[in-house]
CSV table of N, CA and C in Angstrom, one decimal:
chain,number,residue,atom,x,y,z
A,1,MET,N,1.4,46.6,26.0
A,1,MET,CA,1.8,45.2,26.0
A,1,MET,C,3.1,45.1,25.1
A,2,ALA,N,4.1,44.5,25.7
A,2,ALA,CA,5.4,44.4,25.0
A,2,ALA,C,5.3,43.2,24.0
A,3,MET,N,5.9,43.4,22.8
A,3,MET,CA,5.9,42.3,21.9
A,3,MET,C,7.3,41.5,22.1
A,4,TYR,N,7.2,40.2,21.9
A,4,TYR,CA,8.4,39.4,22.0
A,4,TYR,C,9.4,39.7,20.9
A,5,GLU,N,10.7,39.8,21.3
A,5,GLU,CA,11.8,40.0,20.3
A,5,GLU,C,12.9,39.0,20.6
A,6,SER,N,13.2,38.2,19.7
A,6,SER,CA,14.2,37.2,20.0
A,6,SER,C,15.6,37.8,20.1
A,7,GLU,N,16.5,37.0,20.7
A,7,GLU,CA,17.9,37.5,20.9
A,7,GLU,C,18.5,37.7,19.5
A,8,HIS,N,18.2,36.9,18.5
A,8,HIS,CA,18.8,37.1,17.2
A,8,HIS,C,18.3,38.4,16.6
A,9,THR,N,17.1,38.7,16.7
A,9,THR,CA,16.5,39.9,16.2
A,9,THR,C,17.2,41.2,16.8
A,10,LYS,N,17.3,41.1,18.1
A,10,LYS,CA,18.0,42.2,18.8
A,10,LYS,C,19.4,42.4,18.4
A,11,PHE,N,20.1,41.2,18.2
A,11,PHE,CA,21.5,41.3,17.8
A,11,PHE,C,21.6,41.9,16.4
A,12,MET,N,20.7,41.4,15.5
A,12,MET,CA,20.8,41.9,14.1
A,12,MET,C,20.4,43.4,14.0
A,13,ARG,N,19.4,43.8,14.8
A,13,ARG,CA,19.0,45.3,14.8
A,13,ARG,C,20.2,46.1,15.3
A,14,GLU,N,20.9,45.7,16.4
A,14,GLU,CA,22.0,46.5,16.9
A,14,GLU,C,23.2,46.5,15.9
A,15,TRP,N,23.4,45.3,15.4
A,15,TRP,CA,24.5,45.2,14.4
A,15,TRP,C,24.3,46.1,13.2
A,16,MET,N,23.1,46.1,12.7
A,16,MET,CA,22.8,46.9,11.5
A,16,MET,C,23.0,48.4,11.9
A,17,GLU,N,22.6,48.8,13.1
A,17,GLU,CA,22.8,50.2,13.5
A,17,GLU,C,24.3,50.6,13.6
A,18,LYS,N,25.1,49.6,14.1
A,18,LYS,CA,26.5,49.9,14.2
A,18,LYS,C,27.2,49.8,12.8
A,19,ASN,N,26.7,49.1,11.8
A,19,ASN,CA,27.3,48.9,10.5
A,19,ASN,C,26.3,49.3,9.4
A,20,PRO,N,26.0,50.6,9.3
A,20,PRO,CA,25.1,50.9,8.3
A,20,PRO,C,25.5,50.6,6.8
A,21,GLN,N,26.8,50.4,6.6
A,21,GLN,CA,27.2,50.1,5.2
A,21,GLN,C,26.7,48.8,4.8
A,22,GLU,N,26.3,47.9,5.7
A,22,GLU,CA,25.9,46.6,5.4
A,22,GLU,C,24.5,46.6,4.6
A,23,ARG,N,23.7,47.7,4.8
A,23,ARG,CA,22.5,47.8,4.1
A,23,ARG,C,22.7,47.7,2.6
A,24,VAL,N,23.8,48.4,2.1
A,24,VAL,CA,24.1,48.5,0.7
A,24,VAL,C,24.5,47.1,0.2
A,25,GLU,N,25.3,46.4,1.0
A,25,GLU,CA,25.8,45.1,0.6
A,25,GLU,C,24.6,44.1,0.6
A,26,GLN,N,23.7,44.3,1.6
A,26,GLN,CA,22.5,43.4,1.7
A,26,GLN,C,21.7,43.6,0.4
A,27,LYS,N,21.5,44.8,0.0
A,27,LYS,CA,20.7,45.0,-1.2
A,27,LYS,C,21.4,44.5,-2.5
A,28,GLN,N,22.7,44.6,-2.5
A,28,GLN,CA,23.4,44.1,-3.7
A,28,GLN,C,23.3,42.6,-3.7
A,29,GLY,N,23.4,41.9,-2.6
A,29,GLY,CA,23.3,40.5,-2.5
A,29,GLY,C,21.9,40.0,-2.9
A,30,ARG,N,20.9,40.7,-2.5
A,30,ARG,CA,19.6,40.3,-2.8
A,30,ARG,C,19.4,40.5,-4.3
A,31,ALA,N,19.9,41.6,-4.9
A,31,ALA,CA,19.8,41.8,-6.3
A,31,ALA,C,20.5,40.7,-7.1
A,32,LEU,N,21.6,40.2,-6.6
A,32,LEU,CA,22.4,39.2,-7.2
A,32,LEU,C,21.7,37.8,-7.3
A,33,TRP,N,21.0,37.5,-6.1
A,33,TRP,CA,20.5,36.1,-6.0
A,33,TRP,C,18.9,36.1,-6.2
A,34,TRP,N,18.2,37.1,-5.9
A,34,TRP,CA,16.8,37.0,-5.9
A,34,TRP,C,16.0,37.9,-6.9
A,35,ASP,N,16.4,39.2,-7.0
A,35,ASP,CA,15.7,40.1,-7.9
A,35,ASP,C,16.1,40.0,-9.3
A,36,LYS,N,15.6,39.0,-10.0
A,36,LYS,CA,15.9,38.8,-11.4
A,36,LYS,C,14.7,39.3,-12.2
A,37,PRO,N,15.0,39.9,-13.4
A,37,PRO,CA,13.9,40.3,-14.3
A,37,PRO,C,13.2,39.1,-14.8
A,38,GLN,N,11.9,39.1,-14.9
A,38,GLN,CA,11.1,38.0,-15.4
A,38,GLN,C,10.7,38.2,-16.8
A,39,VAL,N,10.8,37.1,-17.6
A,39,VAL,CA,10.4,37.2,-19.0
A,39,VAL,C,9.1,36.3,-19.1
A,40,VAL,N,8.0,36.9,-19.3
A,40,VAL,CA,6.7,36.1,-19.3
A,40,VAL,C,6.7,35.0,-20.4
A,41,GLU,N,7.2,35.2,-21.5
A,41,GLU,CA,7.2,34.2,-22.6
A,41,GLU,C,8.1,33.0,-22.2
A,42,GLU,N,9.2,33.3,-21.5
A,42,GLU,CA,10.1,32.2,-21.1
A,42,GLU,C,9.4,31.4,-20.0
A,43,ARG,N,8.8,32.0,-19.1
A,43,ARG,CA,8.1,31.3,-18.0
A,43,ARG,C,7.0,30.4,-18.6
A,44,GLN,N,6.2,30.9,-19.6
A,44,GLN,CA,5.2,30.2,-20.2
A,44,GLN,C,5.7,29.0,-21.0
A,45,ARG,N,6.8,29.2,-21.7
A,45,ARG,CA,7.5,28.1,-22.4
A,45,ARG,C,7.9,27.0,-21.5
A,46,LEU,N,8.5,27.3,-20.3
A,46,LEU,CA,8.9,26.4,-19.3
A,46,LEU,C,7.8,25.6,-18.7
A,47,LYS,N,6.7,26.4,-18.5
A,47,LYS,CA,5.5,25.7,-17.9
A,47,LYS,C,4.9,24.7,-18.8
A,48,GLU,N,4.8,25.1,-20.1
A,48,GLU,CA,4.3,24.2,-21.1
A,48,GLU,C,5.1,22.9,-21.4
A,49,ALA,N,6.5,23.1,-21.2
A,49,ALA,CA,7.4,22.0,-21.4
A,49,ALA,C,7.5,21.0,-20.2
A,50,SER,N,7.0,21.4,-19.1
A,50,SER,CA,7.2,20.5,-17.9
A,50,SER,C,6.3,19.3,-18.0
A,51,VAL,N,6.9,18.2,-17.4
A,51,VAL,CA,6.2,16.9,-17.4
A,51,VAL,C,5.6,16.7,-16.1
A,52,PRO,N,4.4,16.2,-16.0
A,52,PRO,CA,3.8,16.0,-14.7
A,52,PRO,C,4.6,14.9,-13.9
A,53,VAL,N,4.7,15.0,-12.6
A,53,VAL,CA,5.4,14.1,-11.8
A,53,VAL,C,4.4,13.1,-11.2
A,54,LYS,N,4.9,11.8,-11.2
A,54,LYS,CA,4.0,10.7,-10.7
A,54,LYS,C,3.8,10.9,-9.2
A,55,PRO,N,2.6,10.5,-8.7
A,55,PRO,CA,2.4,10.7,-7.2
A,55,PRO,C,3.4,10.0,-6.4
A,56,TYR,N,3.8,8.8,-6.8
A,56,TYR,CA,4.9,8.1,-6.0
A,56,TYR,C,5.9,7.7,-7.1
A,57,TYR,N,7.0,8.3,-7.0
A,57,TYR,CA,8.1,8.2,-8.0
A,57,TYR,C,8.6,6.7,-8.3
A,58,TYR,N,8.6,5.9,-7.2
A,58,TYR,CA,9.2,4.6,-7.3
A,58,TYR,C,8.2,3.5,-7.6
A,59,ASP,N,7.0,3.9,-7.9
A,59,ASP,CA,5.9,2.9,-8.2
A,59,ASP,C,6.0,2.6,-9.7
A,60,VAL,N,6.4,1.3,-10.0
A,60,VAL,CA,6.6,1.0,-11.4
A,60,VAL,C,5.3,0.6,-12.1
A,61,ASN,N,4.3,0.5,-11.4
A,61,ASN,CA,3.0,0.1,-12.0
A,61,ASN,C,2.2,1.3,-12.6
A,62,HIS,N,2.7,2.5,-12.4
A,62,HIS,CA,2.0,3.7,-12.9
A,62,HIS,C,2.7,4.4,-14.0
């Protein structure tokens, strides 16, 4: 049974095969924007400092 593959997926697969240098740039971009080191103490401090949000922001009676 054949699995569905979108046109975009096919295009990206072919493009990455033709441009293997893009894998390196892709990893660098991910490291720049997403793969950040996490500091447990900092996350805990931010969590403790957060203020609960009202269920309906514009309701002046609550």
